[in-house]
Short mmCIF file of C-alpha atoms and ligand atoms in Angstrom, two decimals:
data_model
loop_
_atom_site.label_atom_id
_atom_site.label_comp_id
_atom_site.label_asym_id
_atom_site.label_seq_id
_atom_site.Cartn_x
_atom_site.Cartn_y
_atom_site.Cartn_z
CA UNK I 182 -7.49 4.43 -22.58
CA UNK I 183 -8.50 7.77 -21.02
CA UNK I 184 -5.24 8.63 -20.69
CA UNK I 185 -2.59 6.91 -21.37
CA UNK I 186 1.18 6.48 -19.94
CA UNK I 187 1.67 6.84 -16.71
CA UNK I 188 -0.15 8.75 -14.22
CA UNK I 189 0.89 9.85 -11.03
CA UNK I 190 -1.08 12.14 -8.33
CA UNK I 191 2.01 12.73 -5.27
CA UNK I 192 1.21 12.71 -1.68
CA UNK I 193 0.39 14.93 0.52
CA UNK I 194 4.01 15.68 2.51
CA UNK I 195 4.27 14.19 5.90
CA UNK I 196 3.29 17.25 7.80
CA UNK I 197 -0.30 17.67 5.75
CA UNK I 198 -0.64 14.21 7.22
CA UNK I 199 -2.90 15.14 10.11
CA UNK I 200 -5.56 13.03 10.23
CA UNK I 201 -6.11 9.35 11.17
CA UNK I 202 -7.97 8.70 7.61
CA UNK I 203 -6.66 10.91 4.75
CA UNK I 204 -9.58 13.01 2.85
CA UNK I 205 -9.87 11.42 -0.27
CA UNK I 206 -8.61 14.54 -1.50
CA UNK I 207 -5.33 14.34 -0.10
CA UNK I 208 -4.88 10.31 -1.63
CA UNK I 209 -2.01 9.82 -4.27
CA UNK I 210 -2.71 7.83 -7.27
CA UNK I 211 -0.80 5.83 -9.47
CA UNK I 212 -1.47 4.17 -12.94
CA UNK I 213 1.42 2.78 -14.90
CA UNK I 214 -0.33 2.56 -17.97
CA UNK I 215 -3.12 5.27 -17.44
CA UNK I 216 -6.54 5.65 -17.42
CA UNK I 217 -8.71 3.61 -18.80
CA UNK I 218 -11.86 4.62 -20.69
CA UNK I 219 -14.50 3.34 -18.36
CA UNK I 220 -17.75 5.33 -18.50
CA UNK I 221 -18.45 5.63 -14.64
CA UNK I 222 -21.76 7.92 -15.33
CA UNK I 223 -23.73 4.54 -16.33
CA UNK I 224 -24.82 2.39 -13.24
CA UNK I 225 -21.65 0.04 -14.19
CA UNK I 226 -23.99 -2.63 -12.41
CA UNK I 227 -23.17 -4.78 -15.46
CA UNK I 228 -19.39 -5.17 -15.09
CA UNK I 229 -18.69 -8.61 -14.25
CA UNK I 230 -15.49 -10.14 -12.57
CA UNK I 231 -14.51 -13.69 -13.71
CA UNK I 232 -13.32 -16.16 -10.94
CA UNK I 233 -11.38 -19.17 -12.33
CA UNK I 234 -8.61 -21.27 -12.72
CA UNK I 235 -8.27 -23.92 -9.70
CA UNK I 236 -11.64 -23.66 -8.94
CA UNK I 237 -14.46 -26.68 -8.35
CA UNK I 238 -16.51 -23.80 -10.13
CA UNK I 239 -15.77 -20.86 -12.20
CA UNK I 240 -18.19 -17.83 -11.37
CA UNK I 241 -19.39 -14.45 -12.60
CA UNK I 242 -20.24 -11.62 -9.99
CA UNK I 243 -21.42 -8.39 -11.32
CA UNK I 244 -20.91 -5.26 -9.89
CA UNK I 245 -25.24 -5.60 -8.74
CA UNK I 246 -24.49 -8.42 -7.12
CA UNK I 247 -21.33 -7.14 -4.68
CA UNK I 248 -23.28 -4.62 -3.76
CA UNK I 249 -26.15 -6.86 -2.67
CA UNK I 250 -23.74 -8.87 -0.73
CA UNK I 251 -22.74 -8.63 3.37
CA UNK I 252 -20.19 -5.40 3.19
CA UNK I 253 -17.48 -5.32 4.90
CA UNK I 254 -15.11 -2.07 6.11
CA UNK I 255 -11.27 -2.53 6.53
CA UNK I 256 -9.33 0.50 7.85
CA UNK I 257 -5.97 0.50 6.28
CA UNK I 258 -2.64 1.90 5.58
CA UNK I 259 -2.40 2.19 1.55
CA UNK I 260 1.42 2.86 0.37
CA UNK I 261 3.01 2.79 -3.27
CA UNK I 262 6.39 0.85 -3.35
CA UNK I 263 7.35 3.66 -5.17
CA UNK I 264 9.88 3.42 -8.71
CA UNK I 265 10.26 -0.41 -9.59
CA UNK I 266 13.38 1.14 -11.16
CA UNK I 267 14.44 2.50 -7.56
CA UNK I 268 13.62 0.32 -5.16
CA UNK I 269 15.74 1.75 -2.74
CA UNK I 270 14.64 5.21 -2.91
CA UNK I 271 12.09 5.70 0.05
CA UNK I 272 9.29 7.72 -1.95
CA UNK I 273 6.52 7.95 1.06
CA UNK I 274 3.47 7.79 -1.03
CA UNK I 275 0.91 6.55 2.15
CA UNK I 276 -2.52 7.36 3.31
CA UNK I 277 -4.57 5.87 5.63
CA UNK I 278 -7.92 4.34 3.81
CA UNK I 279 -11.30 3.31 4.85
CA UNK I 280 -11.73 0.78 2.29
CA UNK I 281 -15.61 -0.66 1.63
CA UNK I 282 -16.67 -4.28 -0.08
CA UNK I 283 -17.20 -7.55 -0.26
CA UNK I 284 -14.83 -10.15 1.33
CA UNK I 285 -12.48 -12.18 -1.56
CA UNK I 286 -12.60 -15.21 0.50
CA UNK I 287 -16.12 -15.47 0.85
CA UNK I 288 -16.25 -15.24 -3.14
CA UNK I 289 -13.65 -17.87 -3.81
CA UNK I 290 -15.24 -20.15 -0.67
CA UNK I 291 -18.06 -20.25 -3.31
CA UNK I 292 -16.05 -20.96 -6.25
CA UNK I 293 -14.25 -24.01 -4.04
CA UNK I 294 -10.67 -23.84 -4.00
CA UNK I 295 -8.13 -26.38 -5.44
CA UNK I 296 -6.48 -27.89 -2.28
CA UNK I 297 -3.02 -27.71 -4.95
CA UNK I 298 -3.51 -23.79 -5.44
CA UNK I 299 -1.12 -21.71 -3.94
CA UNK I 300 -2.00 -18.31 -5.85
CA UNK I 301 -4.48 -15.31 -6.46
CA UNK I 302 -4.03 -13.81 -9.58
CA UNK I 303 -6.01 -10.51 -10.41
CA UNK I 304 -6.32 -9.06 -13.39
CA UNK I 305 -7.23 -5.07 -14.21
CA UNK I 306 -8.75 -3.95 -18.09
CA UNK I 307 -5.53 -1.46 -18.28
CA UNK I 308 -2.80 -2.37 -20.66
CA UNK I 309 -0.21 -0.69 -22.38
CA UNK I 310 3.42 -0.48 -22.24
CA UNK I 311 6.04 0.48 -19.27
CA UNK I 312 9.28 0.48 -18.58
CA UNK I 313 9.67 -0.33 -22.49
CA UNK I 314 8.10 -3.90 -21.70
CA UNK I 315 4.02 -3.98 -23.18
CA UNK I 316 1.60 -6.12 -20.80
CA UNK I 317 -1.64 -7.33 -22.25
CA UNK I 318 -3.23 -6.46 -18.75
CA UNK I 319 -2.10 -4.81 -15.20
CA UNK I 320 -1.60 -8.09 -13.44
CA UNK I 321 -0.43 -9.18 -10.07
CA UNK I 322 -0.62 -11.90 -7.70
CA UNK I 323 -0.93 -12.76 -3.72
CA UNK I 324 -0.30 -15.65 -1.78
CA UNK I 325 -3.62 -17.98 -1.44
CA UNK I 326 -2.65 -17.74 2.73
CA UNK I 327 -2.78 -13.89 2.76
CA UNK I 328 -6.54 -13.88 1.72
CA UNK I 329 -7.55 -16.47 4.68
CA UNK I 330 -5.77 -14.30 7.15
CA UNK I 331 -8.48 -12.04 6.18
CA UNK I 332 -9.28 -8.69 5.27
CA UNK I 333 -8.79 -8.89 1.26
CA UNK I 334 -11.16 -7.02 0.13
CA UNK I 335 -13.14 -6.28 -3.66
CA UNK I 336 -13.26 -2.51 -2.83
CA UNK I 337 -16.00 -0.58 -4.25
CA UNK I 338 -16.20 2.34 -1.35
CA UNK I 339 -13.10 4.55 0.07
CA UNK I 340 -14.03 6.63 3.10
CA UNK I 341 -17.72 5.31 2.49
CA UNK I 342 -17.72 7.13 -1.07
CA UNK I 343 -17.99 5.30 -4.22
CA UNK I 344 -14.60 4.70 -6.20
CA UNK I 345 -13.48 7.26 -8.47
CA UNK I 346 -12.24 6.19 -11.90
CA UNK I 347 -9.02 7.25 -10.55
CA UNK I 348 -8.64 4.75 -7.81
CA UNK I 349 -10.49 1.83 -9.90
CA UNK I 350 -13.98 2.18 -10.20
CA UNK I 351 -16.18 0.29 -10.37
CA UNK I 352 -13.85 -2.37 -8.37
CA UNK I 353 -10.77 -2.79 -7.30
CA UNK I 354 -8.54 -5.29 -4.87
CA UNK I 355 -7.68 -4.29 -1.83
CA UNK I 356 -5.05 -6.01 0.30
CA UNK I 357 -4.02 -4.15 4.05
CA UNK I 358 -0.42 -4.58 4.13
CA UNK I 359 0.44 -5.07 0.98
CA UNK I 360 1.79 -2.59 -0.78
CA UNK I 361 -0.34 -0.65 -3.14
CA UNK I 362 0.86 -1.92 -6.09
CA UNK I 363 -1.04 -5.57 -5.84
CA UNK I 364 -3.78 -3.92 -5.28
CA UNK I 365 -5.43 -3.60 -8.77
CA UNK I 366 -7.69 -1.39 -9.83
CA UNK I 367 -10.28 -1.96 -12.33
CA UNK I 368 -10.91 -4.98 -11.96
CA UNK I 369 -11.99 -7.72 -13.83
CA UNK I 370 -10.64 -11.28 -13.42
CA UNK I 371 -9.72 -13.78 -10.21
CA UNK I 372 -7.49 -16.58 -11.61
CA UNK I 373 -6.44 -19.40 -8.80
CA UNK I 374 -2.89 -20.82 -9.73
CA UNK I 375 -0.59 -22.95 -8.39
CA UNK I 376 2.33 -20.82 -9.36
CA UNK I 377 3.19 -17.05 -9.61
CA UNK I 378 1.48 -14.98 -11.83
CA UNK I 379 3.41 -14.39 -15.04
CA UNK I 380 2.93 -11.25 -16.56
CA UNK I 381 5.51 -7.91 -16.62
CA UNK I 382 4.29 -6.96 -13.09
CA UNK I 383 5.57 -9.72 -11.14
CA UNK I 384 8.44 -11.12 -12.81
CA UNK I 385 9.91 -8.15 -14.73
CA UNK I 386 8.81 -5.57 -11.99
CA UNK I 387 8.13 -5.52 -8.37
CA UNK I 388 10.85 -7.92 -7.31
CA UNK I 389 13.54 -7.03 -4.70
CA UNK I 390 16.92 -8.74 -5.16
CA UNK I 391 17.65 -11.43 -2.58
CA UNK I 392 19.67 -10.14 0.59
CA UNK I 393 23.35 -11.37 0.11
CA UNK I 394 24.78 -14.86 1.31
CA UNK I 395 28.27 -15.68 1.36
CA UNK I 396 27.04 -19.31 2.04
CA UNK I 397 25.02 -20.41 0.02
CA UNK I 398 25.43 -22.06 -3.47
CA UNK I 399 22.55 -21.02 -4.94
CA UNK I 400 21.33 -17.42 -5.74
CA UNK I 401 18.14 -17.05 -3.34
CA UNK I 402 14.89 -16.03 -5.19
CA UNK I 403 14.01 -12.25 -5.32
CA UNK I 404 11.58 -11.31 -2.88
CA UNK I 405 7.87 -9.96 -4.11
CA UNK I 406 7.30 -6.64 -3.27
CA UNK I 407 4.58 -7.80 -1.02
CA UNK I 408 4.14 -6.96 2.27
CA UNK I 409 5.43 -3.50 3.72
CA UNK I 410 7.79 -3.17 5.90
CA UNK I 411 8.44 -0.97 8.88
CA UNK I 412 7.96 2.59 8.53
CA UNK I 413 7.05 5.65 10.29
CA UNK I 414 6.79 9.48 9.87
CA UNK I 415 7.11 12.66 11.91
CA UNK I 416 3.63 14.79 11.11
CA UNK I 417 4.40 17.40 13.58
CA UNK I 418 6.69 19.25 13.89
CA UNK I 419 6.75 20.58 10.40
CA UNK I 420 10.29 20.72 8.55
CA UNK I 421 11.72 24.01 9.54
CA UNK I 422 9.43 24.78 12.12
CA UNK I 423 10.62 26.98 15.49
CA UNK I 424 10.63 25.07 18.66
CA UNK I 425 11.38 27.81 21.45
CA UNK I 426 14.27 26.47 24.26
CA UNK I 427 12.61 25.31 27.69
CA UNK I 428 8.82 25.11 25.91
CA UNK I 429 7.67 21.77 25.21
CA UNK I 430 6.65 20.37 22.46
CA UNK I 431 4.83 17.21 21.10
CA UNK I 432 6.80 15.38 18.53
CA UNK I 433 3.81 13.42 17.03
CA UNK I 434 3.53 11.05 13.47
CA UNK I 435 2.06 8.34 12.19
CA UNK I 436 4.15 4.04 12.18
CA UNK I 437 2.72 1.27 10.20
CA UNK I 438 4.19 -2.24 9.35
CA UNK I 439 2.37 -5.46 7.67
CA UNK I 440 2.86 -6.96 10.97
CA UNK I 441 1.98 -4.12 13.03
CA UNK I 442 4.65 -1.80 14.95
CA UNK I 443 6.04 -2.60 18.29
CA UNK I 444 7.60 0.46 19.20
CA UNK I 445 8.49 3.56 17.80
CA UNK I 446 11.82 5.27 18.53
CA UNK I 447 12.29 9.19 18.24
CA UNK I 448 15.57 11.10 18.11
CA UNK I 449 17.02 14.24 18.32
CA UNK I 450 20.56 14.33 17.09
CA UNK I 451 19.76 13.04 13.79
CA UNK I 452 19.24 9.07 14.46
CA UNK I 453 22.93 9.00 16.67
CA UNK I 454 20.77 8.34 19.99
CA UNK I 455 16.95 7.11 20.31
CA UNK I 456 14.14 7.36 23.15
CA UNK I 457 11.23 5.43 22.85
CA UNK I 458 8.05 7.05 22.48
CA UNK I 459 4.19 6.50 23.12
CA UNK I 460 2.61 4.12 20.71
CA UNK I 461 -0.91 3.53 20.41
CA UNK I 462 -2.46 0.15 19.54
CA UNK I 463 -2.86 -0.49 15.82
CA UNK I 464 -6.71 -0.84 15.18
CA UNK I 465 -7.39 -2.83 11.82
CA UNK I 466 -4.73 -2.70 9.31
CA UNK I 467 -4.72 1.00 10.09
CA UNK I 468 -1.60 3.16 11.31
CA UNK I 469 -0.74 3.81 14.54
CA UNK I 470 0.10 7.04 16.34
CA UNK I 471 2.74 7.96 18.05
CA UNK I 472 4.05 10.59 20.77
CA UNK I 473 6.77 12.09 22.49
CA UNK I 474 7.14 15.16 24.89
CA UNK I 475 10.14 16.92 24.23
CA UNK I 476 11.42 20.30 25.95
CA UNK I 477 14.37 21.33 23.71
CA UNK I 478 17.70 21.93 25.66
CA UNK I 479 20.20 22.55 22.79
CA UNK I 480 19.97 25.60 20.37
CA UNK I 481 20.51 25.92 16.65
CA UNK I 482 19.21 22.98 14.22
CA UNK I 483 17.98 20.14 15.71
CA UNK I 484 17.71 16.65 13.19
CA UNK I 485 14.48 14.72 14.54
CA UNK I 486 14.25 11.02 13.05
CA UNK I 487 11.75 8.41 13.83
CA UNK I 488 12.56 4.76 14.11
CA UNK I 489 9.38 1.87 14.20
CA UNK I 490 10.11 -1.60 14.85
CA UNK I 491 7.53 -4.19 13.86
CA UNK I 492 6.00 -7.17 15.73
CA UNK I 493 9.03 -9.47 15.15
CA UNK I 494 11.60 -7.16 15.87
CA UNK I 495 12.55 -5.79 12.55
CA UNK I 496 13.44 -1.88 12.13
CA UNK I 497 14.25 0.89 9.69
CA UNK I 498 17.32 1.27 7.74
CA UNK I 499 19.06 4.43 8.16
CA UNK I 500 19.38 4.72 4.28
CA UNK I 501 19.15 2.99 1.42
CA UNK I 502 15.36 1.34 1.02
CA UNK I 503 12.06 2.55 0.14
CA UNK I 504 11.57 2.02 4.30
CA UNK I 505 14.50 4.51 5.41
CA UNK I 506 14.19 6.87 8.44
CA UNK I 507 12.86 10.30 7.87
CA UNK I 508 14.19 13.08 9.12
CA UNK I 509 12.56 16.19 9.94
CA UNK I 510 15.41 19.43 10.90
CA UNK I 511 13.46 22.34 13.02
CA UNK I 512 15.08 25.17 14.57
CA UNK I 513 15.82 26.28 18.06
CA UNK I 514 16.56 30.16 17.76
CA UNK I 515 18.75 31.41 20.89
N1 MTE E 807 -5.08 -1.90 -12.82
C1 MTE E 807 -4.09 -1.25 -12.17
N2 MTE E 807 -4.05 -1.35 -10.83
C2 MTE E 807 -3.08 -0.70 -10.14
C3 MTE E 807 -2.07 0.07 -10.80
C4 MTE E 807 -2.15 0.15 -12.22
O1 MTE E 807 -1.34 0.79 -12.88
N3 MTE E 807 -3.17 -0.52 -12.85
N4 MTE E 807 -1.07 0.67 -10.05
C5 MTE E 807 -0.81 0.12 -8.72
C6 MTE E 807 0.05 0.93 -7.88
S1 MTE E 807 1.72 0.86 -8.17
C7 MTE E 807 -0.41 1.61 -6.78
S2 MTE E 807 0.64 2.39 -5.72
C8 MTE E 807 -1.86 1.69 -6.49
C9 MTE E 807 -2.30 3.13 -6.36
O2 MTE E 807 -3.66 3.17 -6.01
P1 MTE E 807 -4.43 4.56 -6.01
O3 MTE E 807 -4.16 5.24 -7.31
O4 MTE E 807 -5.86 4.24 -5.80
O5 MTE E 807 -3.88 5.37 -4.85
O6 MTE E 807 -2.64 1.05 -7.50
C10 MTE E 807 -2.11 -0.16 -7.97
N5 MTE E 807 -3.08 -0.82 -8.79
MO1 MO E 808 2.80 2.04 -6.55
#
């Protein structure tokens, strides 16, 4: 390993947020177990990615032979779950990715699929240990369903440049909206299952606890930090910023869900009241902007909060999930 331990690039902050697709300067990164030692300089047309498991046919594809293939461009939200320890602290590591490669089902239509699988399992070359618990490999899973709906992607571009080791050259998995952490870099193996992977990173880590029933007998199975939920973020104004009384102002920022957002809810008195702003259509997987006019009437601090509801109706918690409202206070000098 290059590096080793983890490794973690923050975000930009909301309000540096101001374009559609983030400059691939301005992308976090994460790597729980560092770095590994890959020497990007050579062509790395060599690396090869195993498919197998419940396969008709187990292949090889190397990294010459993606690139030969049809290529495909998904733009897409990209967000860390954040802490696996805290997974109810809202973290807001997000950027919005133009992501570059070869579609996964295509691959595994040519492997043939087990009618019994249920499972992807992907495997990265990084190991080491976190969180006290060693893993032979950074491995994680999807659901076989999630790769027909389309769009799961073996990335080798981001913004139409070439991965950097950083983000998982020569290869990594990409799947729009999931959340970042199933989608693993350095990639080097496509196992088909019929059950959950089970390695450190999906049964130890990177499982919510079930929501509480009073009714039923048995405990309900964690949830897989999967898909990502709701969310949504004031750009502009900046925090602190000075909105003048009677001037108006565009409240603008950025919603994204799995699903897609509905609507997107702004307030003013700190998430006690909501109006519902402009919302533009989500294109892709990507995020989706939205606006509201305001002319500020009240002087002193004003709390702005942002609230998106996806597709089926579900919204943002006020606290107390990696999904919470954020709240942006600016200042209305008399
Ligand atoms: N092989 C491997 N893939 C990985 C990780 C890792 O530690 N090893 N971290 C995951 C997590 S938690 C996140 S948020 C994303 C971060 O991707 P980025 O560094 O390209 O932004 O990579 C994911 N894929
Ligand atoms: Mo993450």
């Amino acid at each position: 390993m290059r590096h080793t331990g983890l490794v973690i690039k923050f975000p930009r902050k909301p309000h540096e947020l101001l374009k559609s697709v983030t400059p691939l300067d301005g992308i976090f990164t994460l790597a729980h177990f560092g770095i590994p030692d890959i020497d990007t300089n050579g062509s790395m047309g060599g690396w090869t990615i195993e498919v197998d498991g419940m396969v008709r046919r187990p292949i090889r594809v190397t990294f010459d032979e993606l690139l030969r293939r049809p290529k495909r461009t998904v733009v897409s939200v990209h967000e860390c779950a954040g802490n696996p320890f805290k997974p109810k602290q809202a973290v807001r590591g997000v950027a919005n990715v133009a992501w570059s490669g070869v579609d996964l089902g295509e691959i595994l239509d040519e492997a043939g699929i087990d009618p019994a699988a249920r499972f992807i399992w992907s495997y990265g070359v990084d190991r080491g240990e976190f969180g006290k618990v060693r893993s032979e490999f950074y491995w994680k899973d999807l659901p076989i369903e999630r790769v027909a709906a389309g769009g799961v992607t073996l990335a080798y571009e981001m913004n139409g440049e070439r991965l950097t080791l950083e983000h998982g050259a020569p290869i990594r998995l990409f799947i729009p909206g999931y959340y970042g952490t199933n989608c693993v870099k350095w990639l080097r193996r496509i196992t088909v299952a019929d059950r959950r992977a089970d390695g450190p990173l999906t049964t130890v880590f990177y499982n919510d606890s079930p929501p509480r029933s009073r009714t039923a007998n048995r405990p309900a199975a964690p949830r897989p930090v999967w898909e990502i939920a709701p969310e949504s973020m004031i750009v502009s104004p900046a925090p602190d910023t000075e909105l003048r009384a009677g001037q108006p102002v565009e409240i603008w920022g950025w919603a994204w869900a799995s699903r897609g957002v509905a609507n997107v809810d702004v307030s003013f008195d700190g998430g006690a009241t909501y109006d519902s702003a402009g919302l533009a259509p989500r294109q892709n997987w990507s995020w989706q902007r939205f606006s509201y006019n305001l002319v500020p009437d009240v002087e002193g601090t004003v709390a702005l909060a942002s609230r998106a509801t996806d597709s089926e109706g579900v919204t943002q918690p006020k606290a107390g999930a990696r999904n919470s409202i954020y709240k942006v206070s600016v200042r209305v000098p008399r």
